[in-house]
Short mmCIF file of N, CA and C in Angstrom, two decimals:
data_model
loop_
_atom_site.label_atom_id
_atom_site.label_comp_id
_atom_site.label_asym_id
_atom_site.label_seq_id
_atom_site.Cartn_x
_atom_site.Cartn_y
_atom_site.Cartn_z
N MET N 14 76.07 -71.84 -7.42
CA MET N 14 77.12 -71.85 -8.42
C MET N 14 76.64 -72.65 -9.63
N PRO N 15 76.98 -72.21 -10.85
CA PRO N 15 76.55 -72.97 -12.02
C PRO N 15 77.22 -74.35 -12.04
N THR N 16 76.60 -75.26 -12.74
CA THR N 16 77.14 -76.62 -12.78
C THR N 16 78.39 -76.72 -13.65
N ALA N 17 78.57 -75.76 -14.55
CA ALA N 17 79.72 -75.81 -15.45
C ALA N 17 80.38 -74.45 -15.56
N ILE N 18 81.68 -74.42 -15.28
CA ILE N 18 82.49 -73.22 -15.46
C ILE N 18 83.77 -73.67 -16.16
N THR N 19 84.16 -72.93 -17.19
CA THR N 19 85.42 -73.21 -17.88
C THR N 19 86.52 -72.38 -17.23
N GLY N 20 87.67 -72.98 -17.07
CA GLY N 20 88.84 -72.25 -16.59
C GLY N 20 89.81 -72.03 -17.73
N VAL N 21 90.33 -70.82 -17.82
CA VAL N 21 91.31 -70.48 -18.85
C VAL N 21 92.60 -70.06 -18.15
N ILE N 22 93.68 -70.74 -18.45
CA ILE N 22 94.99 -70.36 -17.92
C ILE N 22 95.67 -69.51 -18.99
N LEU N 23 96.02 -68.30 -18.60
CA LEU N 23 96.63 -67.34 -19.51
C LEU N 23 98.13 -67.59 -19.61
N CYS N 24 98.57 -68.14 -20.73
CA CYS N 24 99.98 -68.48 -20.96
C CYS N 24 100.54 -67.72 -22.15
N GLY N 25 99.86 -66.68 -22.60
CA GLY N 25 100.23 -66.05 -23.86
C GLY N 25 101.12 -64.85 -23.78
N GLY N 26 101.64 -64.52 -22.60
CA GLY N 26 102.44 -63.32 -22.44
C GLY N 26 103.81 -63.41 -23.10
N GLN N 27 104.45 -62.26 -23.26
CA GLN N 27 105.77 -62.21 -23.87
C GLN N 27 106.89 -62.51 -22.87
N ALA N 28 106.60 -62.45 -21.58
CA ALA N 28 107.56 -62.81 -20.52
C ALA N 28 108.88 -62.07 -20.66
N THR N 29 108.82 -60.77 -20.89
CA THR N 29 110.05 -59.99 -21.07
C THR N 29 110.93 -60.02 -19.83
N ARG N 30 110.32 -60.03 -18.63
CA ARG N 30 111.13 -60.08 -17.41
C ARG N 30 111.72 -61.46 -17.16
N MET N 31 111.27 -62.45 -17.93
CA MET N 31 111.81 -63.81 -17.86
C MET N 31 112.77 -64.06 -19.01
N GLY N 32 113.26 -62.99 -19.62
CA GLY N 32 114.19 -63.14 -20.73
C GLY N 32 113.53 -63.68 -21.98
N GLY N 33 112.21 -63.54 -22.08
CA GLY N 33 111.49 -64.02 -23.24
C GLY N 33 111.14 -65.50 -23.20
N ASN N 34 111.54 -66.21 -22.14
CA ASN N 34 111.19 -67.63 -22.02
C ASN N 34 109.69 -67.76 -21.81
N ASP N 35 109.11 -68.82 -22.33
CA ASP N 35 107.68 -69.08 -22.18
C ASP N 35 107.43 -69.42 -20.71
N LYS N 36 106.87 -68.46 -19.98
CA LYS N 36 106.74 -68.59 -18.53
C LYS N 36 105.95 -69.83 -18.12
N GLY N 37 104.88 -70.12 -18.83
CA GLY N 37 104.05 -71.26 -18.46
C GLY N 37 104.78 -72.58 -18.48
N LEU N 38 105.83 -72.68 -19.29
CA LEU N 38 106.56 -73.94 -19.42
C LEU N 38 107.79 -74.03 -18.52
N LEU N 39 108.11 -72.97 -17.80
CA LEU N 39 109.26 -73.01 -16.90
C LEU N 39 109.00 -73.98 -15.75
N PRO N 40 110.00 -74.80 -15.41
CA PRO N 40 109.78 -75.81 -14.37
C PRO N 40 109.85 -75.24 -12.95
N LEU N 41 108.93 -75.72 -12.14
CA LEU N 41 108.92 -75.46 -10.71
C LEU N 41 108.67 -76.80 -10.04
N HIS N 42 109.65 -77.28 -9.26
CA HIS N 42 109.55 -78.59 -8.60
C HIS N 42 109.20 -79.70 -9.59
N GLY N 43 109.83 -79.64 -10.77
CA GLY N 43 109.68 -80.72 -11.74
C GLY N 43 108.44 -80.66 -12.63
N LYS N 44 107.63 -79.62 -12.49
CA LYS N 44 106.43 -79.47 -13.32
C LYS N 44 106.42 -78.08 -13.92
N PRO N 45 105.88 -77.92 -15.13
CA PRO N 45 105.76 -76.58 -15.69
C PRO N 45 104.81 -75.72 -14.84
N LEU N 46 105.09 -74.42 -14.81
CA LEU N 46 104.28 -73.51 -13.99
C LEU N 46 102.79 -73.65 -14.28
N TYR N 47 102.40 -73.69 -15.56
CA TYR N 47 100.98 -73.76 -15.87
C TYR N 47 100.33 -75.00 -15.27
N GLN N 48 101.09 -76.11 -15.13
CA GLN N 48 100.52 -77.34 -14.58
C GLN N 48 100.23 -77.19 -13.09
N HIS N 49 101.07 -76.43 -12.36
CA HIS N 49 100.77 -76.15 -10.95
C HIS N 49 99.43 -75.42 -10.85
N VAL N 50 99.23 -74.44 -11.73
CA VAL N 50 97.97 -73.68 -11.74
C VAL N 50 96.81 -74.62 -12.09
N ALA N 51 96.98 -75.44 -13.10
CA ALA N 51 95.93 -76.38 -13.51
C ALA N 51 95.57 -77.34 -12.39
N ASP N 52 96.57 -77.82 -11.66
CA ASP N 52 96.31 -78.75 -10.56
C ASP N 52 95.46 -78.12 -9.47
N ARG N 53 95.65 -76.83 -9.22
CA ARG N 53 94.85 -76.15 -8.20
C ARG N 53 93.46 -75.81 -8.72
N LEU N 54 93.35 -75.59 -10.03
CA LEU N 54 92.05 -75.24 -10.62
C LEU N 54 91.16 -76.46 -10.88
N GLN N 55 91.77 -77.56 -11.27
CA GLN N 55 91.02 -78.75 -11.72
C GLN N 55 89.86 -79.12 -10.80
N PRO N 56 90.03 -79.18 -9.49
CA PRO N 56 88.90 -79.56 -8.63
C PRO N 56 87.79 -78.50 -8.57
N GLN N 57 88.08 -77.30 -9.03
CA GLN N 57 87.12 -76.20 -8.91
C GLN N 57 86.28 -75.99 -10.17
N LEU N 58 86.63 -76.66 -11.27
CA LEU N 58 86.02 -76.38 -12.58
C LEU N 58 85.63 -77.64 -13.31
N THR N 59 84.89 -77.46 -14.41
CA THR N 59 84.54 -78.61 -15.24
C THR N 59 85.52 -78.79 -16.40
N THR N 60 86.07 -77.71 -16.93
CA THR N 60 86.93 -77.77 -18.11
C THR N 60 88.07 -76.77 -17.96
N ILE N 61 89.24 -77.13 -18.46
CA ILE N 61 90.37 -76.18 -18.51
C ILE N 61 90.84 -76.08 -19.96
N ILE N 62 91.05 -74.83 -20.40
CA ILE N 62 91.69 -74.57 -21.68
C ILE N 62 92.83 -73.58 -21.44
N LEU N 63 93.70 -73.47 -22.42
CA LEU N 63 94.85 -72.58 -22.30
C LEU N 63 94.81 -71.51 -23.38
N SER N 64 95.23 -70.33 -23.01
CA SER N 64 95.44 -69.24 -23.96
C SER N 64 96.95 -69.11 -24.09
N ALA N 65 97.48 -69.47 -25.26
CA ALA N 65 98.93 -69.46 -25.48
C ALA N 65 99.21 -68.98 -26.90
N ASN N 66 100.32 -68.27 -27.06
CA ASN N 66 100.67 -67.75 -28.37
C ASN N 66 101.93 -68.38 -28.96
N ARG N 67 102.48 -69.35 -28.27
CA ARG N 67 103.64 -70.10 -28.77
C ARG N 67 103.68 -71.44 -28.06
N ASN N 68 104.50 -72.34 -28.58
CA ASN N 68 104.64 -73.69 -28.01
C ASN N 68 103.31 -74.41 -27.87
N LEU N 69 102.42 -74.19 -28.84
CA LEU N 69 101.08 -74.78 -28.77
C LEU N 69 101.11 -76.31 -28.73
N ALA N 70 101.99 -76.92 -29.49
CA ALA N 70 102.06 -78.38 -29.51
C ALA N 70 102.35 -78.93 -28.11
N GLU N 71 103.25 -78.27 -27.40
CA GLU N 71 103.58 -78.72 -26.05
C GLU N 71 102.40 -78.54 -25.10
N TYR N 72 101.77 -77.37 -25.15
CA TYR N 72 100.61 -77.12 -24.29
C TYR N 72 99.46 -78.08 -24.61
N ARG N 73 99.26 -78.36 -25.89
CA ARG N 73 98.12 -79.20 -26.30
C ARG N 73 98.29 -80.66 -25.92
N GLN N 74 99.47 -81.03 -25.43
CA GLN N 74 99.62 -82.39 -24.91
C GLN N 74 98.79 -82.59 -23.65
N ALA N 75 98.48 -81.49 -22.97
CA ALA N 75 97.73 -81.58 -21.71
C ALA N 75 96.31 -81.04 -21.83
N TYR N 76 96.13 -79.91 -22.53
CA TYR N 76 94.82 -79.24 -22.59
C TYR N 76 94.65 -78.60 -23.97
N PRO N 77 93.39 -78.33 -24.36
CA PRO N 77 93.20 -77.54 -25.58
C PRO N 77 93.84 -76.17 -25.38
N ALA N 78 94.53 -75.68 -26.40
CA ALA N 78 95.21 -74.38 -26.32
C ALA N 78 94.87 -73.57 -27.56
N TYR N 79 94.63 -72.28 -27.36
CA TYR N 79 94.22 -71.38 -28.44
C TYR N 79 95.09 -70.13 -28.44
N THR N 80 95.40 -69.65 -29.64
CA THR N 80 96.12 -68.39 -29.76
C THR N 80 95.11 -67.25 -29.74
N ASP N 81 95.60 -66.05 -29.49
CA ASP N 81 94.73 -64.87 -29.44
C ASP N 81 93.96 -64.72 -30.74
N THR N 82 92.68 -64.46 -30.62
CA THR N 82 91.85 -64.21 -31.80
C THR N 82 91.92 -62.74 -32.22
N PHE N 83 92.34 -61.88 -31.30
CA PHE N 83 92.49 -60.47 -31.61
C PHE N 83 93.88 -60.25 -32.18
N PRO N 84 94.02 -59.55 -33.31
CA PRO N 84 95.33 -59.40 -33.95
C PRO N 84 96.31 -58.54 -33.15
N GLY N 85 97.59 -58.84 -33.35
CA GLY N 85 98.63 -58.09 -32.65
C GLY N 85 98.69 -58.52 -31.19
N PHE N 86 99.76 -58.17 -30.51
CA PHE N 86 99.87 -58.55 -29.11
C PHE N 86 99.13 -57.51 -28.27
N ALA N 87 97.98 -57.88 -27.75
CA ALA N 87 97.14 -56.96 -26.99
C ALA N 87 97.13 -57.27 -25.50
N GLY N 88 98.06 -58.11 -25.04
CA GLY N 88 98.17 -58.38 -23.61
C GLY N 88 97.12 -59.33 -23.09
N PRO N 89 96.92 -59.36 -21.76
CA PRO N 89 96.01 -60.35 -21.17
C PRO N 89 94.57 -60.20 -21.64
N LEU N 90 94.15 -59.00 -22.01
CA LEU N 90 92.78 -58.84 -22.48
C LEU N 90 92.52 -59.65 -23.75
N ALA N 91 93.52 -59.79 -24.61
CA ALA N 91 93.36 -60.60 -25.81
C ALA N 91 93.16 -62.07 -25.45
N GLY N 92 93.92 -62.55 -24.48
CA GLY N 92 93.75 -63.93 -24.02
C GLY N 92 92.39 -64.14 -23.36
N ILE N 93 91.94 -63.14 -22.63
CA ILE N 93 90.62 -63.22 -22.00
C ILE N 93 89.52 -63.25 -23.07
N LEU N 94 89.65 -62.40 -24.08
CA LEU N 94 88.67 -62.42 -25.18
C LEU N 94 88.64 -63.79 -25.85
N THR N 95 89.80 -64.33 -26.13
CA THR N 95 89.87 -65.66 -26.76
C THR N 95 89.19 -66.70 -25.88
N GLY N 96 89.48 -66.68 -24.59
CA GLY N 96 88.85 -67.64 -23.68
C GLY N 96 87.34 -67.53 -23.66
N LEU N 97 86.83 -66.30 -23.66
CA LEU N 97 85.38 -66.10 -23.69
C LEU N 97 84.78 -66.63 -24.99
N GLN N 98 85.49 -66.43 -26.10
CA GLN N 98 84.99 -66.88 -27.40
C GLN N 98 85.06 -68.40 -27.55
N LYS N 99 86.05 -69.03 -26.96
CA LYS N 99 86.24 -70.48 -27.12
C LYS N 99 85.49 -71.30 -26.08
N SER N 100 85.05 -70.68 -25.01
CA SER N 100 84.38 -71.41 -23.94
C SER N 100 82.98 -71.85 -24.37
N GLU N 101 82.59 -73.01 -23.89
CA GLU N 101 81.24 -73.50 -24.15
C GLU N 101 80.31 -73.28 -22.96
N THR N 102 80.84 -72.69 -21.88
CA THR N 102 80.02 -72.43 -20.71
C THR N 102 79.71 -70.93 -20.61
N GLU N 103 78.66 -70.60 -19.88
CA GLU N 103 78.26 -69.20 -19.71
C GLU N 103 79.28 -68.42 -18.88
N TRP N 104 79.87 -69.09 -17.89
CA TRP N 104 80.84 -68.46 -16.99
C TRP N 104 82.23 -69.01 -17.24
N VAL N 105 83.21 -68.10 -17.24
CA VAL N 105 84.58 -68.47 -17.54
C VAL N 105 85.49 -67.83 -16.49
N ALA N 106 86.34 -68.64 -15.89
CA ALA N 106 87.32 -68.15 -14.91
C ALA N 106 88.68 -68.04 -15.59
N PHE N 107 89.42 -67.01 -15.23
CA PHE N 107 90.75 -66.78 -15.81
C PHE N 107 91.78 -66.67 -14.71
N VAL N 108 92.94 -67.28 -14.96
CA VAL N 108 94.08 -67.15 -14.05
C VAL N 108 95.35 -67.13 -14.89
N PRO N 109 96.36 -66.37 -14.47
CA PRO N 109 97.62 -66.38 -15.19
C PRO N 109 98.42 -67.64 -14.87
N CYS N 110 99.34 -67.99 -15.75
CA CYS N 110 100.12 -69.21 -15.58
C CYS N 110 101.20 -69.08 -14.51
N ASP N 111 101.39 -67.86 -13.97
CA ASP N 111 102.51 -67.64 -13.06
C ASP N 111 102.10 -67.46 -11.60
N VAL N 112 100.91 -67.96 -11.24
CA VAL N 112 100.42 -67.86 -9.85
C VAL N 112 100.16 -69.29 -9.35
N PRO N 113 101.25 -70.04 -9.07
CA PRO N 113 101.10 -71.46 -8.76
C PRO N 113 100.47 -71.77 -7.41
N PHE N 114 100.30 -70.77 -6.55
CA PHE N 114 99.75 -71.03 -5.21
C PHE N 114 98.37 -70.41 -5.04
N LEU N 115 97.65 -70.21 -6.14
CA LEU N 115 96.34 -69.55 -6.09
C LEU N 115 95.40 -70.28 -5.13
N PRO N 116 94.42 -69.57 -4.59
CA PRO N 116 93.53 -70.18 -3.58
C PRO N 116 92.77 -71.39 -4.13
N THR N 117 92.66 -72.40 -3.31
CA THR N 117 91.93 -73.60 -3.72
C THR N 117 90.41 -73.39 -3.69
N ASP N 118 89.99 -72.25 -3.16
CA ASP N 118 88.56 -71.91 -3.16
C ASP N 118 88.29 -70.66 -4.02
N LEU N 119 89.19 -70.36 -4.94
CA LEU N 119 89.09 -69.15 -5.75
C LEU N 119 87.76 -69.04 -6.47
N ILE N 120 87.36 -70.08 -7.17
CA ILE N 120 86.17 -70.01 -8.02
C ILE N 120 84.91 -69.86 -7.16
N ALA N 121 84.78 -70.65 -6.12
CA ALA N 121 83.60 -70.56 -5.25
C ALA N 121 83.48 -69.17 -4.63
N ARG N 122 84.59 -68.60 -4.21
CA ARG N 122 84.53 -67.27 -3.58
C ARG N 122 84.25 -66.18 -4.60
N LEU N 123 84.83 -66.28 -5.79
CA LEU N 123 84.49 -65.30 -6.83
C LEU N 123 83.00 -65.39 -7.16
N TRP N 124 82.50 -66.60 -7.28
CA TRP N 124 81.07 -66.77 -7.60
C TRP N 124 80.19 -66.18 -6.50
N SER N 125 80.48 -66.48 -5.26
CA SER N 125 79.62 -66.01 -4.17
C SER N 125 79.76 -64.50 -3.94
N GLY N 126 80.86 -63.90 -4.37
CA GLY N 126 81.06 -62.47 -4.18
C GLY N 126 80.64 -61.60 -5.35
N ARG N 127 80.07 -62.18 -6.37
CA ARG N 127 79.81 -61.42 -7.60
C ARG N 127 78.63 -60.47 -7.52
N GLN N 128 77.72 -60.64 -6.59
CA GLN N 128 76.59 -59.72 -6.41
C GLN N 128 75.88 -59.40 -7.72
N GLN N 129 75.59 -60.38 -8.52
CA GLN N 129 74.90 -60.25 -9.81
C GLN N 129 75.74 -59.59 -10.90
N ALA N 130 76.99 -59.27 -10.62
CA ALA N 130 77.87 -58.65 -11.63
C ALA N 130 78.24 -59.68 -12.69
N ALA N 131 78.53 -59.22 -13.89
CA ALA N 131 78.98 -60.09 -14.97
C ALA N 131 80.49 -60.29 -14.95
N ALA N 132 81.17 -59.56 -14.04
CA ALA N 132 82.62 -59.67 -13.92
C ALA N 132 83.04 -59.46 -12.47
N VAL N 133 83.88 -60.38 -11.97
CA VAL N 133 84.45 -60.25 -10.62
C VAL N 133 85.92 -60.61 -10.70
N TYR N 134 86.72 -60.01 -9.81
CA TYR N 134 88.15 -60.28 -9.80
C TYR N 134 88.65 -60.34 -8.36
N ALA N 135 89.80 -60.97 -8.20
CA ALA N 135 90.40 -61.16 -6.87
C ALA N 135 91.15 -59.90 -6.43
N HIS N 136 91.12 -59.68 -5.12
CA HIS N 136 91.85 -58.57 -4.50
C HIS N 136 92.39 -59.11 -3.19
N ASP N 137 93.69 -58.90 -2.92
CA ASP N 137 94.27 -59.47 -1.69
C ASP N 137 94.17 -58.54 -0.48
N GLY N 138 93.46 -57.44 -0.62
CA GLY N 138 93.32 -56.48 0.47
C GLY N 138 94.27 -55.30 0.31
N VAL N 139 95.32 -55.47 -0.49
CA VAL N 139 96.28 -54.41 -0.78
C VAL N 139 96.26 -54.11 -2.28
N ARG N 140 96.28 -55.15 -3.08
CA ARG N 140 96.35 -55.02 -4.53
C ARG N 140 95.24 -55.78 -5.23
N ALA N 141 94.76 -55.21 -6.32
CA ALA N 141 93.83 -55.92 -7.20
C ALA N 141 94.62 -56.92 -8.04
N HIS N 142 94.01 -58.04 -8.33
CA HIS N 142 94.60 -59.06 -9.19
C HIS N 142 93.58 -59.37 -10.30
N PRO N 143 93.45 -58.45 -11.25
CA PRO N 143 92.38 -58.58 -12.24
C PRO N 143 92.52 -59.75 -13.20
N THR N 144 93.71 -60.33 -13.33
CA THR N 144 93.82 -61.49 -14.22
C THR N 144 93.31 -62.77 -13.54
N LEU N 145 92.97 -62.70 -12.27
CA LEU N 145 92.28 -63.80 -11.59
C LEU N 145 90.83 -63.35 -11.46
N CYS N 146 90.02 -63.80 -12.41
CA CYS N 146 88.66 -63.27 -12.49
C CYS N 146 87.68 -64.32 -12.97
N LEU N 147 86.41 -63.99 -12.81
CA LEU N 147 85.30 -64.82 -13.28
C LEU N 147 84.39 -63.91 -14.09
N LEU N 148 84.16 -64.28 -15.35
CA LEU N 148 83.41 -63.42 -16.26
C LEU N 148 82.28 -64.19 -16.94
N HIS N 149 81.19 -63.49 -17.18
CA HIS N 149 80.11 -64.05 -17.98
C HIS N 149 80.46 -63.83 -19.45
N ARG N 150 80.06 -64.74 -20.31
CA ARG N 150 80.40 -64.63 -21.73
C ARG N 150 79.83 -63.39 -22.39
N ARG N 151 78.80 -62.79 -21.82
CA ARG N 151 78.24 -61.57 -22.45
C ARG N 151 79.23 -60.40 -22.42
N ILE N 152 80.32 -60.55 -21.65
CA ILE N 152 81.37 -59.53 -21.59
C ILE N 152 82.20 -59.52 -22.89
N ALA N 153 82.14 -60.59 -23.67
CA ALA N 153 83.01 -60.72 -24.86
C ALA N 153 82.83 -59.57 -25.85
N GLN N 154 81.61 -59.22 -26.18
CA GLN N 154 81.41 -58.18 -27.19
C GLN N 154 81.92 -56.81 -26.71
N PRO N 155 81.56 -56.34 -25.49
CA PRO N 155 82.13 -55.07 -25.06
C PRO N 155 83.65 -55.11 -24.94
N LEU N 156 84.21 -56.28 -24.59
CA LEU N 156 85.66 -56.41 -24.51
C LEU N 156 86.29 -56.27 -25.90
N GLU N 157 85.71 -56.91 -26.89
CA GLU N 157 86.25 -56.79 -28.25
C GLU N 157 86.19 -55.34 -28.73
N GLN N 158 85.11 -54.64 -28.43
CA GLN N 158 84.99 -53.22 -28.82
C GLN N 158 86.04 -52.38 -28.09
N PHE N 159 86.28 -52.67 -26.83
CA PHE N 159 87.30 -51.99 -26.03
C PHE N 159 88.67 -52.15 -26.69
N LEU N 160 89.00 -53.38 -27.10
CA LEU N 160 90.28 -53.65 -27.75
C LEU N 160 90.37 -52.96 -29.12
N GLN N 161 89.28 -52.96 -29.85
CA GLN N 161 89.27 -52.31 -31.17
C GLN N 161 89.52 -50.81 -31.07
N ARG N 162 89.16 -50.21 -29.95
CA ARG N 162 89.43 -48.77 -29.74
C ARG N 162 90.90 -48.53 -29.38
N GLY N 163 91.66 -49.59 -29.19
CA GLY N 163 93.08 -49.45 -28.86
C GLY N 163 93.35 -49.47 -27.37
N ASP N 164 92.34 -49.70 -26.56
CA ASP N 164 92.52 -49.76 -25.11
C ASP N 164 93.09 -51.12 -24.72
N ARG N 165 93.95 -51.12 -23.70
CA ARG N 165 94.60 -52.36 -23.26
C ARG N 165 94.57 -52.54 -21.75
N LYS N 166 94.09 -51.57 -21.00
CA LYS N 166 94.17 -51.62 -19.53
C LYS N 166 93.01 -52.43 -18.95
N LEU N 167 93.37 -53.53 -18.32
CA LEU N 167 92.39 -54.45 -17.76
C LEU N 167 91.50 -53.79 -16.72
N MET N 168 92.10 -53.04 -15.79
CA MET N 168 91.28 -52.40 -14.75
C MET N 168 90.35 -51.34 -15.32
N LEU N 169 90.77 -50.65 -16.37
CA LEU N 169 89.88 -49.68 -17.02
C LEU N 169 88.68 -50.40 -17.62
N PHE N 170 88.93 -51.54 -18.27
CA PHE N 170 87.81 -52.31 -18.81
C PHE N 170 86.89 -52.78 -17.69
N PHE N 171 87.47 -53.26 -16.59
CA PHE N 171 86.65 -53.73 -15.48
C PHE N 171 85.83 -52.61 -14.86
N GLU N 172 86.39 -51.42 -14.79
CA GLU N 172 85.61 -50.27 -14.30
C GLU N 172 84.40 -50.03 -15.20
N GLN N 173 84.62 -50.06 -16.50
CA GLN N 173 83.53 -49.85 -17.45
C GLN N 173 82.49 -50.96 -17.37
N ALA N 174 82.94 -52.18 -17.07
CA ALA N 174 82.04 -53.34 -16.97
C ALA N 174 81.41 -53.46 -15.59
N GLU N 175 81.73 -52.52 -14.68
CA GLU N 175 81.22 -52.53 -13.31
C GLU N 175 81.54 -53.84 -12.59
N ALA N 176 82.79 -54.28 -12.76
CA ALA N 176 83.25 -55.51 -12.11
C ALA N 176 83.33 -55.31 -10.60
N GLN N 177 83.12 -56.39 -9.88
CA GLN N 177 83.19 -56.39 -8.42
C GLN N 177 84.50 -57.01 -7.95
N ALA N 178 85.10 -56.43 -6.94
CA ALA N 178 86.28 -57.03 -6.31
C ALA N 178 85.81 -58.02 -5.25
N VAL N 179 86.49 -59.14 -5.16
CA VAL N 179 86.25 -60.13 -4.11
C VAL N 179 87.56 -60.23 -3.32
N TYR N 180 87.45 -60.05 -2.01
CA TYR N 180 88.64 -59.92 -1.18
C TYR N 180 89.09 -61.25 -0.58
N PHE N 181 90.39 -61.46 -0.62
CA PHE N 181 91.08 -62.63 -0.07
C PHE N 181 92.13 -62.14 0.90
N ARG N 182 91.75 -61.29 1.84
CA ARG N 182 92.71 -60.65 2.75
C ARG N 182 93.51 -61.63 3.59
N GLU N 183 92.91 -62.77 3.91
CA GLU N 183 93.57 -63.73 4.79
C GLU N 183 94.62 -64.58 4.08
N GLN N 184 94.74 -64.47 2.76
CA GLN N 184 95.73 -65.28 2.06
C GLN N 184 96.42 -64.52 0.92
N PRO N 185 97.04 -63.38 1.23
CA PRO N 185 97.69 -62.60 0.18
C PRO N 185 98.83 -63.36 -0.50
N GLN N 186 99.48 -64.28 0.23
CA GLN N 186 100.58 -65.05 -0.34
C GLN N 186 100.12 -65.92 -1.51
N ALA N 187 98.84 -66.25 -1.58
CA ALA N 187 98.32 -67.08 -2.67
C ALA N 187 98.41 -66.39 -4.02
N PHE N 188 98.59 -65.07 -4.01
CA PHE N 188 98.60 -64.30 -5.26
C PHE N 188 100.00 -63.91 -5.70
N GLN N 189 101.02 -64.42 -5.01
CA GLN N 189 102.39 -64.11 -5.41
C GLN N 189 102.66 -64.76 -6.75
N ASN N 190 103.09 -63.94 -7.71
CA ASN N 190 103.37 -64.51 -9.01
C ASN N 190 104.88 -64.59 -9.25
N ILE N 191 105.22 -65.35 -10.25
CA ILE N 191 106.61 -65.57 -10.61
C ILE N 191 106.87 -64.81 -11.90
N ASN N 192 107.55 -63.67 -11.77
CA ASN N 192 107.80 -62.80 -12.91
C ASN N 192 109.22 -62.82 -13.43
N THR N 193 110.17 -63.16 -12.57
CA THR N 193 111.58 -63.06 -12.94
C THR N 193 112.30 -64.38 -12.63
N PRO N 194 113.49 -64.58 -13.21
CA PRO N 194 114.25 -65.78 -12.86
C PRO N 194 114.53 -65.88 -11.36
N SER N 195 114.77 -64.74 -10.70
CA SER N 195 115.03 -64.81 -9.25
C SER N 195 113.77 -65.22 -8.49
N ASP N 196 112.58 -64.79 -8.95
CA ASP N 196 111.32 -65.25 -8.31
C ASP N 196 111.22 -66.78 -8.40
N LEU N 197 111.53 -67.30 -9.58
CA LEU N 197 111.45 -68.74 -9.79
C LEU N 197 112.48 -69.47 -8.93
N GLN N 198 113.69 -68.96 -8.90
CA GLN N 198 114.75 -69.57 -8.10
C GLN N 198 114.39 -69.56 -6.62
N GLU N 199 113.80 -68.48 -6.14
CA GLU N 199 113.40 -68.36 -4.75
C GLU N 199 112.36 -69.42 -4.38
N ARG N 200 111.44 -69.74 -5.29
CA ARG N 200 110.38 -70.72 -5.03
C ARG N 200 110.88 -72.16 -5.10
N THR N 201 112.05 -72.38 -5.72
CA THR N 201 112.56 -73.75 -5.84
C THR N 201 113.42 -74.18 -4.68
N ARG N 202 113.66 -73.27 -3.76
CA ARG N 202 114.50 -73.63 -2.59
C ARG N 202 113.75 -74.49 -1.63
#
């Protein structure tokens, strides 16, 4: 494994299913969602940055935060492009802000399962979780070209980049995300 990997927490979504509330800042057990993700990532990485498109002052109290460098709302791929461009390390890991129980060995397993690929992503054995991924910075240019063509589908980009899936069949619950107010309420019980 390389000595330095940057982690990017994707907090830039519109959160339409959350009533437009900034999902990363919603409290779970007294902490914002993104902080739960950061706490699980911190031991696995050298640096954490955030991709956020609003509430930057609040996010920047804890970590460097950057808005999308690609114009218009282009979804998670825009946040991934920004993270690749802002990272100072060759390898960059990405996770969404709404997966507070992500595996504590996510980065090591993605690294060991990459088989020389420049892109790897998590799969729970039933579903792909492409926003939990590890990418080499050389992916940035083809990703920017993909976005410039108007494409927005993450799995389509990963197919073109010959990304490898890394399986976490024994812990599918680690990938449960919080998308709606009822999801959040269920986790606070």
